[in-house]
Amino acid sequence: MDIKELKELNSWHFDRQQQLVNLKNRLSQSLSFAFNDGLFIADQTLIAFINSAKVRNLTEFYILDSLEQPIHITDIEDFESKAWDQNQKALNEYFLAVDRLNKIRRRPDL
Amino acid sequence: MSKGFLLIAHDTEETAYGRLSDLTAKLIKKHFDLPISIITDKFTKIDGDLYNRIVIKNIGADNHRYDMLSNKKVKWRNTDRSEAYDLSPYDRTILVDSDYLIQSDNLKLLFEQGIDFLCHNTMSEATGTGQFQNDPLLGSARIPFCWATVMYWKKSEYAESIFTMWKHVQRNYDYYTGLYNLNRASFRNDFALSIAMHMINGQVNHKRFIPWDLINIPIASEVIGLSNDELVYTYNSFNPNNGQTNLNVHLLPKLNLHFFNKINYERVANELTR
């Protein structure tokens, strides 16, 4: 591989990584949702937390949102449903975008 | 409780901020069913039909900033942002820069949460060329950096206190930039807001910021157009100092983007609103 090709390869990887960064930024925005005046990130941690409350048969609980506000959750089913919907909608979009990126083999396709 | 968007535009000899605001207003209308107001002056040209309320103000003191593209100092009329609280007709307001490209409705979440004032603390540079330092703490005092580019507030004692303190810091800018050891070359709303927020929050660092990054497109980058659908861009990054253009081409998935290159913003926003 000559220096021109190496430079091209380096640029290709730079482009690809930057696209991933931008996709992750989009994912981070897409995972946000509002509930009971709180702003939450619908990630795996939140969903696991809600699930643990359900396993304990709780009917309500308190949680810190992403702005560090304490939020009182009284409708756990609705909260879980919103978190799951937001998570899967965002992840589906991210999955498709990353899949498309992974299939690109030649730099001009970027 | 009324909700709406607020823009601020003052034309300068170099930049038609009124025209940029018109494009931003069109993008807001594309994604939100909310009224839009603008704070401007009688010399700035705007399309009045786009706004529900137009607040005409006298032009404040001229400020200057260095423009990398023209390699000279250009005028910048940014001194009335701290008055936005008093001038907004809404109970809940989102203020965005006139060069903020809106491509989604995710800002609606700000209206649905309980904190009375929010802005960005962290940023990400969409080009990856390292033209910005993503430091969430400002200066040697290490206070949280507050971007004044996108702000949400609800009419409340807390939000009013921030704007009151912001105006005070602005009036005594030399003193406060000296106290916090910040570059005082030209007045920056980001600095004044950061200092005001730090004081109003009891000089304690906190995490009450918009929980995603402000995405910046630095001045030495140029979005070159749409591709496939309206959510994807490609762009060149170039170095205006030596004229070099690299051929990096990236995709920008439906992110709201803050452009530092005003000419480029106008072209891209025009394409999106066509």
Short mmCIF file of C-alpha atoms in Angstrom, two decimals:
data_model
loop_
_atom_site.label_atom_id
_atom_site.label_comp_id
_atom_site.label_asym_id
_atom_site.label_seq_id
_atom_site.Cartn_x
_atom_site.Cartn_y
_atom_site.Cartn_z
CA MET A 1 0.00 0.00 0.00
CA ASP A 2 1.58 3.30 -1.01
CA ILE A 3 1.32 6.53 0.96
CA LYS A 4 -1.61 7.76 -1.14
CA GLU A 5 -3.61 4.64 -0.39
CA LEU A 6 -2.69 4.79 3.29
CA LYS A 7 -3.88 8.38 3.42
CA GLU A 8 -7.10 7.34 1.74
CA LEU A 9 -7.58 4.51 4.23
CA ASN A 10 -6.96 6.87 7.13
CA SER A 11 -9.54 9.34 5.77
CA TRP A 12 -12.06 6.56 5.25
CA HIS A 13 -11.80 5.49 8.89
CA PHE A 14 -11.94 9.09 10.09
CA ASP A 15 -15.14 9.64 8.11
CA ARG A 16 -16.67 6.43 9.36
CA GLN A 17 -15.90 7.15 13.01
CA GLN A 18 -17.26 10.66 12.74
CA GLN A 19 -20.48 9.34 11.27
CA LEU A 20 -20.77 6.99 14.22
CA VAL A 21 -20.24 9.90 16.61
CA ASN A 22 -23.03 11.85 14.88
CA LEU A 23 -25.32 8.82 14.93
CA LYS A 24 -24.65 8.36 18.65
CA ASN A 25 -25.50 12.02 19.22
CA ARG A 26 -28.75 11.46 17.40
CA LEU A 27 -29.38 8.35 19.49
CA SER A 28 -28.77 10.27 22.70
CA GLN A 29 -31.40 12.85 21.66
CA SER A 30 -33.85 10.18 20.52
CA LEU A 31 -33.69 8.29 23.82
CA SER A 32 -34.97 11.31 25.79
CA PHE A 33 -38.60 11.45 26.84
CA ALA A 34 -40.67 13.45 29.30
CA PHE A 35 -42.85 11.94 32.04
CA ASN A 36 -44.47 13.57 35.10
CA ASP A 37 -42.47 16.80 34.59
CA GLY A 38 -39.24 14.80 34.48
CA LEU A 39 -36.86 14.29 31.57
CA PHE A 40 -35.60 10.72 31.24
CA ILE A 41 -33.14 8.78 29.10
CA ALA A 42 -34.83 5.56 28.00
CA ASP A 43 -31.73 3.41 28.32
CA GLN A 44 -31.26 -0.14 29.62
CA THR A 45 -30.55 1.11 33.15
CA LEU A 46 -33.88 2.92 33.40
CA ILE A 47 -35.80 0.00 31.96
CA ALA A 48 -34.09 -2.43 34.37
CA PHE A 49 -34.88 -0.10 37.28
CA ILE A 50 -38.56 0.02 36.35
CA ASN A 51 -38.59 -3.73 35.96
CA SER A 52 -37.06 -4.22 39.42
CA ALA A 53 -39.84 -2.06 40.89
CA LYS A 54 -42.39 -4.31 39.19
CA VAL A 55 -40.66 -7.46 40.46
CA ARG A 56 -41.02 -6.02 43.97
CA ASN A 57 -44.74 -5.44 43.32
CA LEU A 58 -44.37 -1.71 44.00
CA THR A 59 -47.30 0.46 42.99
CA GLU A 60 -45.26 3.67 43.08
CA PHE A 61 -41.63 4.79 43.46
CA TYR A 62 -39.32 7.81 43.37
CA ILE A 63 -36.57 8.27 40.83
CA LEU A 64 -34.04 10.93 39.78
CA ASP A 65 -34.50 12.13 36.20
CA SER A 66 -31.62 13.18 33.93
CA LEU A 67 -31.79 16.71 35.39
CA GLU A 68 -31.41 15.32 38.94
CA GLN A 69 -34.99 16.14 39.88
CA PRO A 70 -36.75 13.64 42.14
CA ILE A 71 -39.85 12.40 40.34
CA HIS A 72 -42.75 10.50 41.88
CA ILE A 73 -43.95 7.70 39.59
CA THR A 74 -47.45 6.48 40.34
CA ASP A 75 -48.33 4.77 37.06
CA ILE A 76 -45.50 2.28 36.65
CA GLU A 77 -47.11 0.50 33.67
CA ASP A 78 -47.43 3.73 31.70
CA PHE A 79 -43.87 4.78 32.61
CA GLU A 80 -42.48 1.42 31.55
CA SER A 81 -44.44 1.45 28.33
CA LYS A 82 -43.19 4.94 27.41
CA ALA A 83 -39.59 4.02 28.27
CA TRP A 84 -39.71 0.82 26.19
CA ASP A 85 -41.35 2.55 23.23
CA GLN A 86 -38.80 5.36 23.26
CA ASN A 87 -35.91 2.93 23.67
CA GLN A 88 -36.93 0.67 20.83
CA LYS A 89 -37.86 3.48 18.46
CA ALA A 90 -34.47 5.12 18.99
CA LEU A 91 -32.53 1.85 18.87
CA ASN A 92 -34.30 0.68 15.74
CA GLU A 93 -33.35 3.92 13.99
CA TYR A 94 -29.77 3.60 15.26
CA PHE A 95 -29.57 -0.08 14.25
CA LEU A 96 -30.64 0.69 10.68
CA ALA A 97 -28.20 3.57 10.39
CA VAL A 98 -25.26 1.57 11.76
CA ASP A 99 -26.19 -1.40 9.57
CA ARG A 100 -26.15 0.86 6.54
CA LEU A 101 -22.78 2.26 7.59
CA ASN A 102 -21.33 -1.24 8.11
CA LYS A 103 -22.32 -2.26 4.61
CA ILE A 104 -20.38 0.56 3.05
CA ARG A 105 -17.07 -0.77 1.84
CA ARG A 106 -15.88 1.89 -0.54
CA ARG A 107 -15.17 5.46 0.59
CA PRO A 108 -17.10 7.21 -2.21
CA ASP A 109 -20.30 5.63 -0.87
CA LEU A 110 -20.00 7.66 2.31
CA MET B 1 -50.02 28.56 29.64
CA SER B 2 -48.63 30.07 26.43
CA LYS B 3 -45.64 28.50 24.66
CA GLY B 4 -43.57 29.77 21.78
CA PHE B 5 -40.24 30.35 20.10
CA LEU B 6 -38.21 33.52 20.26
CA LEU B 7 -35.54 34.70 17.81
CA ILE B 8 -33.23 37.71 17.93
CA ALA B 9 -31.89 39.33 14.75
CA HIS B 10 -29.90 42.49 14.10
CA ASP B 11 -28.44 42.87 10.62
CA THR B 12 -24.85 44.02 10.32
CA GLU B 13 -22.95 45.25 7.27
CA GLU B 14 -21.54 41.75 6.83
CA THR B 15 -24.44 39.46 7.78
CA ALA B 16 -28.19 39.61 7.13
CA TYR B 17 -29.27 38.08 10.44
CA GLY B 18 -32.89 38.95 9.64
CA ARG B 19 -32.78 36.70 6.59
CA LEU B 20 -31.20 33.89 8.64
CA SER B 21 -33.95 34.26 11.26
CA ASP B 22 -36.62 34.02 8.57
CA LEU B 23 -35.16 30.69 7.49
CA THR B 24 -34.97 29.49 11.10
CA ALA B 25 -38.61 30.54 11.60
CA LYS B 26 -39.60 28.50 8.54
CA LEU B 27 -37.80 25.46 9.96
CA ILE B 28 -39.53 25.94 13.33
CA LYS B 29 -42.90 26.04 11.53
CA LYS B 30 -41.98 22.84 9.73
CA HIS B 31 -41.50 20.93 12.99
CA PHE B 32 -43.71 22.75 15.53
CA ASP B 33 -47.19 24.16 15.65
CA LEU B 34 -46.17 27.04 17.92
CA PRO B 35 -46.07 30.83 17.59
CA ILE B 36 -42.78 32.59 16.87
CA SER B 37 -41.72 36.05 18.01
CA ILE B 38 -38.66 38.05 17.06
CA ILE B 39 -36.67 40.81 18.74
CA THR B 40 -35.17 43.04 16.09
CA ASP B 41 -34.60 46.67 15.09
CA LYS B 42 -36.08 48.94 12.44
CA PHE B 43 -33.06 48.56 10.12
CA THR B 44 -33.13 44.75 9.99
CA LYS B 45 -35.03 43.20 7.09
CA ILE B 46 -37.37 40.38 8.05
CA ASP B 47 -40.44 38.70 6.58
CA GLY B 48 -43.06 39.93 9.04
CA ASP B 49 -45.60 37.27 7.99
CA LEU B 50 -43.50 34.58 9.68
CA TYR B 51 -43.84 36.04 13.16
CA ASN B 52 -46.76 36.37 15.55
CA ARG B 53 -45.10 39.24 17.36
CA ILE B 54 -42.28 41.57 16.33
CA VAL B 55 -40.51 43.47 19.10
CA ILE B 56 -38.63 46.47 17.72
CA LYS B 57 -35.72 47.67 19.83
CA ASN B 58 -33.02 50.24 19.39
CA ILE B 59 -29.76 48.72 18.29
CA GLY B 60 -27.53 48.17 21.29
CA ALA B 61 -23.81 48.79 21.41
CA ASP B 62 -21.84 47.22 18.57
CA ASN B 63 -19.75 44.25 19.54
CA HIS B 64 -17.07 42.68 17.34
CA ARG B 65 -15.91 39.19 16.64
CA TYR B 66 -13.12 37.77 14.52
CA ASP B 67 -14.44 36.13 11.36
CA MET B 68 -12.17 33.35 10.17
CA LEU B 69 -13.60 33.29 6.65
CA SER B 70 -12.96 36.94 5.84
CA ASN B 71 -9.98 37.10 8.21
CA LYS B 72 -11.18 40.34 9.76
CA LYS B 73 -13.14 41.69 12.70
CA VAL B 74 -16.84 41.96 11.95
CA LYS B 75 -19.72 43.66 13.76
CA TRP B 76 -21.90 41.58 16.02
CA ARG B 77 -24.98 42.95 17.76
CA ASN B 78 -25.53 40.47 20.56
CA THR B 79 -26.11 42.66 23.57
CA ASP B 80 -29.86 42.32 24.04
CA ARG B 81 -30.14 38.58 24.62
CA SER B 82 -30.17 39.15 28.37
CA GLU B 83 -33.42 41.11 27.89
CA ALA B 84 -35.18 38.17 26.28
CA TYR B 85 -36.98 37.22 29.48
CA ASP B 86 -38.67 40.64 29.70
CA LEU B 87 -39.42 40.80 25.98
CA SER B 88 -40.80 37.30 25.45
CA PRO B 89 -44.61 37.27 25.23
CA TYR B 90 -44.80 33.62 26.29
CA ASP B 91 -45.05 31.89 29.67
CA ARG B 92 -42.71 29.22 28.35
CA THR B 93 -40.13 30.23 25.76
CA ILE B 94 -37.52 28.49 23.67
CA LEU B 95 -34.96 30.90 22.28
CA VAL B 96 -32.67 29.71 19.50
CA ASP B 97 -29.91 31.45 17.56
CA SER B 98 -30.80 32.62 14.07
CA ASP B 99 -28.14 30.23 12.72
CA TYR B 100 -29.56 27.15 14.48
CA LEU B 101 -30.75 24.60 11.93
CA ILE B 102 -33.79 22.78 13.28
CA GLN B 103 -34.30 19.33 11.80
CA SER B 104 -36.41 17.64 14.45
CA ASP B 105 -39.04 18.33 17.09
CA ASN B 106 -36.94 17.09 20.01
CA LEU B 107 -36.91 20.55 21.62
CA LYS B 108 -40.58 20.02 22.49
CA LEU B 109 -39.37 17.93 25.46
CA LEU B 110 -38.12 21.13 27.10
CA PHE B 111 -41.73 22.32 27.43
CA GLU B 112 -42.70 19.05 29.12
CA GLN B 113 -40.20 19.02 32.01
CA GLY B 114 -40.17 20.83 35.35
CA ILE B 115 -36.95 22.90 35.49
CA ASP B 116 -37.59 26.61 34.91
CA PHE B 117 -34.41 27.39 32.96
CA LEU B 118 -32.33 25.12 30.74
CA CYS B 119 -29.48 25.59 28.30
CA HIS B 120 -26.73 23.39 26.87
CA ASN B 121 -23.61 22.61 28.87
CA THR B 122 -21.93 20.07 26.59
CA MET B 123 -21.31 20.24 22.88
CA SER B 124 -20.19 17.96 20.14
CA GLU B 125 -18.48 19.06 16.98
CA ALA B 126 -20.07 17.32 14.01
CA THR B 127 -16.95 17.43 11.84
CA GLY B 128 -14.48 15.80 14.19
CA THR B 129 -11.77 18.22 13.11
CA GLY B 130 -11.14 19.35 16.66
CA GLN B 131 -11.89 23.01 16.10
CA PHE B 132 -13.71 23.21 19.42
CA GLN B 133 -12.71 22.00 22.83
CA ASN B 134 -15.57 20.15 24.40
CA ASP B 135 -14.93 21.34 27.91
CA PRO B 136 -18.08 21.53 30.04
CA LEU B 137 -16.20 23.69 32.55
CA LEU B 138 -15.18 27.25 31.79
CA GLY B 139 -11.85 28.95 32.39
CA SER B 140 -9.56 28.51 35.34
CA ALA B 141 -12.49 28.99 37.72
CA ARG B 142 -13.95 25.73 36.27
CA ILE B 143 -17.56 26.84 36.40
CA PRO B 144 -20.13 25.04 34.21
CA PHE B 145 -20.09 26.38 30.64
CA CYS B 146 -23.52 27.63 29.57
CA TRP B 147 -24.22 27.93 25.86
CA ALA B 148 -26.69 30.77 25.16
CA THR B 149 -27.46 29.27 21.72
CA VAL B 150 -30.56 27.37 22.79
CA MET B 151 -32.38 28.31 25.98
CA TYR B 152 -35.67 27.30 27.53
CA TRP B 153 -37.32 29.17 30.35
CA LYS B 154 -40.60 29.36 32.15
CA LYS B 155 -41.72 32.69 33.61
CA SER B 156 -40.71 32.16 37.22
CA GLU B 157 -38.67 33.68 40.01
CA TYR B 158 -35.73 31.36 39.24
CA ALA B 159 -35.58 32.16 35.52
CA GLU B 160 -36.06 35.88 36.15
CA SER B 161 -33.17 35.81 38.66
CA ILE B 162 -30.85 34.32 36.04
CA PHE B 163 -31.67 37.03 33.50
CA THR B 164 -31.40 39.78 36.14
CA MET B 165 -27.96 38.52 37.12
CA TRP B 166 -26.99 38.11 33.43
CA LYS B 167 -27.79 41.82 32.84
CA HIS B 168 -25.74 42.75 35.90
CA VAL B 169 -22.76 40.69 34.70
CA GLN B 170 -23.09 42.26 31.25
CA ARG B 171 -23.02 45.79 32.70
CA ASN B 172 -19.91 44.91 34.70
CA TYR B 173 -18.36 42.56 32.14
CA ASP B 174 -14.75 43.67 32.63
CA TYR B 175 -14.97 43.12 36.36
CA TYR B 176 -16.55 39.67 36.13
CA THR B 177 -14.35 38.37 33.31
CA GLY B 178 -11.41 39.53 35.42
CA LEU B 179 -12.80 37.84 38.51
CA TYR B 180 -13.40 34.56 36.66
CA ASN B 181 -10.19 34.94 34.63
CA LEU B 182 -11.88 34.78 31.22
CA ASN B 183 -10.89 36.22 27.86
CA ARG B 184 -12.59 39.62 27.63
CA ALA B 185 -11.67 40.44 24.02
CA SER B 186 -15.33 40.81 23.06
CA PHE B 187 -18.58 40.43 24.96
CA ARG B 188 -19.83 36.83 24.94
CA ASN B 189 -23.30 35.94 26.10
CA ASP B 190 -22.08 32.42 26.85
CA PHE B 191 -19.63 33.80 29.42
CA ALA B 192 -22.11 36.23 30.97
CA LEU B 193 -24.75 33.52 31.22
CA SER B 194 -22.25 31.02 32.69
CA ILE B 195 -21.25 33.49 35.41
CA ALA B 196 -24.89 34.43 36.12
CA MET B 197 -25.96 30.77 36.34
CA HIS B 198 -23.03 29.99 38.63
CA MET B 199 -24.02 32.76 41.01
CA ILE B 200 -27.76 32.06 40.94
CA ASN B 201 -27.12 28.36 41.58
CA GLY B 202 -25.28 29.19 44.80
CA GLN B 203 -21.84 28.80 43.17
CA VAL B 204 -22.32 25.06 43.15
CA ASN B 205 -21.86 22.98 40.00
CA HIS B 206 -25.01 21.12 39.03
CA LYS B 207 -26.41 19.03 36.20
CA ARG B 208 -29.55 20.93 35.27
CA PHE B 209 -28.78 21.28 31.57
CA ILE B 210 -30.35 20.10 28.34
CA PRO B 211 -29.44 16.41 28.53
CA TRP B 212 -27.95 16.10 25.07
CA ASP B 213 -25.11 17.89 23.31
CA LEU B 214 -25.31 21.09 21.34
CA ILE B 215 -24.05 20.04 17.91
CA ASN B 216 -21.74 22.63 16.35
CA ILE B 217 -20.66 22.93 12.73
CA PRO B 218 -17.44 24.96 12.97
CA ILE B 219 -16.72 27.82 10.64
CA ALA B 220 -14.02 25.95 8.77
CA SER B 221 -16.51 23.39 7.48
CA GLU B 222 -19.05 23.59 4.79
CA VAL B 223 -22.17 21.52 4.44
CA ILE B 224 -22.37 20.95 0.71
CA GLY B 225 -25.89 19.70 0.30
CA LEU B 226 -28.59 17.16 0.72
CA SER B 227 -28.31 13.53 -0.14
CA ASN B 228 -30.91 10.77 -0.40
CA ASP B 229 -33.47 12.44 1.84
CA GLU B 230 -33.82 15.60 3.84
CA LEU B 231 -32.10 14.19 6.90
CA VAL B 232 -28.70 13.52 5.43
CA TYR B 233 -25.93 15.93 4.56
CA THR B 234 -22.52 15.64 3.16
CA TYR B 235 -19.88 18.28 3.69
CA ASN B 236 -16.36 19.31 3.02
CA SER B 237 -14.05 20.44 5.75
CA PHE B 238 -11.62 23.05 4.61
CA ASN B 239 -8.94 25.22 6.08
CA PRO B 240 -9.59 28.84 5.10
CA ASN B 241 -6.11 29.86 6.20
CA ASN B 242 -4.33 27.91 3.50
CA GLY B 243 -7.17 27.16 1.10
CA GLN B 244 -6.76 23.40 1.52
CA THR B 245 -9.86 21.33 1.08
CA ASN B 246 -10.03 17.81 2.28
CA LEU B 247 -12.65 15.52 0.89
CA ASN B 248 -14.03 14.19 4.12
CA VAL B 249 -17.68 13.44 3.61
CA HIS B 250 -19.90 12.62 6.53
CA LEU B 251 -23.58 12.11 7.17
CA LEU B 252 -25.48 14.26 9.62
CA PRO B 253 -28.57 12.36 10.71
CA LYS B 254 -31.53 14.61 11.57
CA LEU B 255 -29.67 16.57 14.20
CA ASN B 256 -30.30 20.17 15.10
CA LEU B 257 -27.12 21.94 14.09
CA HIS B 258 -25.54 25.20 15.19
CA PHE B 259 -23.68 26.75 12.23
CA PHE B 260 -20.76 29.12 12.71
CA ASN B 261 -20.53 29.73 8.96
CA LYS B 262 -23.51 32.05 8.34
CA ILE B 263 -23.26 31.91 4.54
CA ASN B 264 -23.34 28.15 4.62
CA TYR B 265 -26.27 28.17 7.05
CA GLU B 266 -28.28 30.32 4.68
CA ARG B 267 -27.64 28.01 1.75
CA VAL B 268 -28.48 24.82 3.68
CA ALA B 269 -31.56 26.29 5.40
CA ASN B 270 -32.75 27.60 2.03
CA GLU B 271 -32.45 24.11 0.59
CA LEU B 272 -34.37 22.60 3.53
CA THR B 273 -37.20 25.13 3.40
CA ARG B 274 -37.60 25.16 -0.39
#
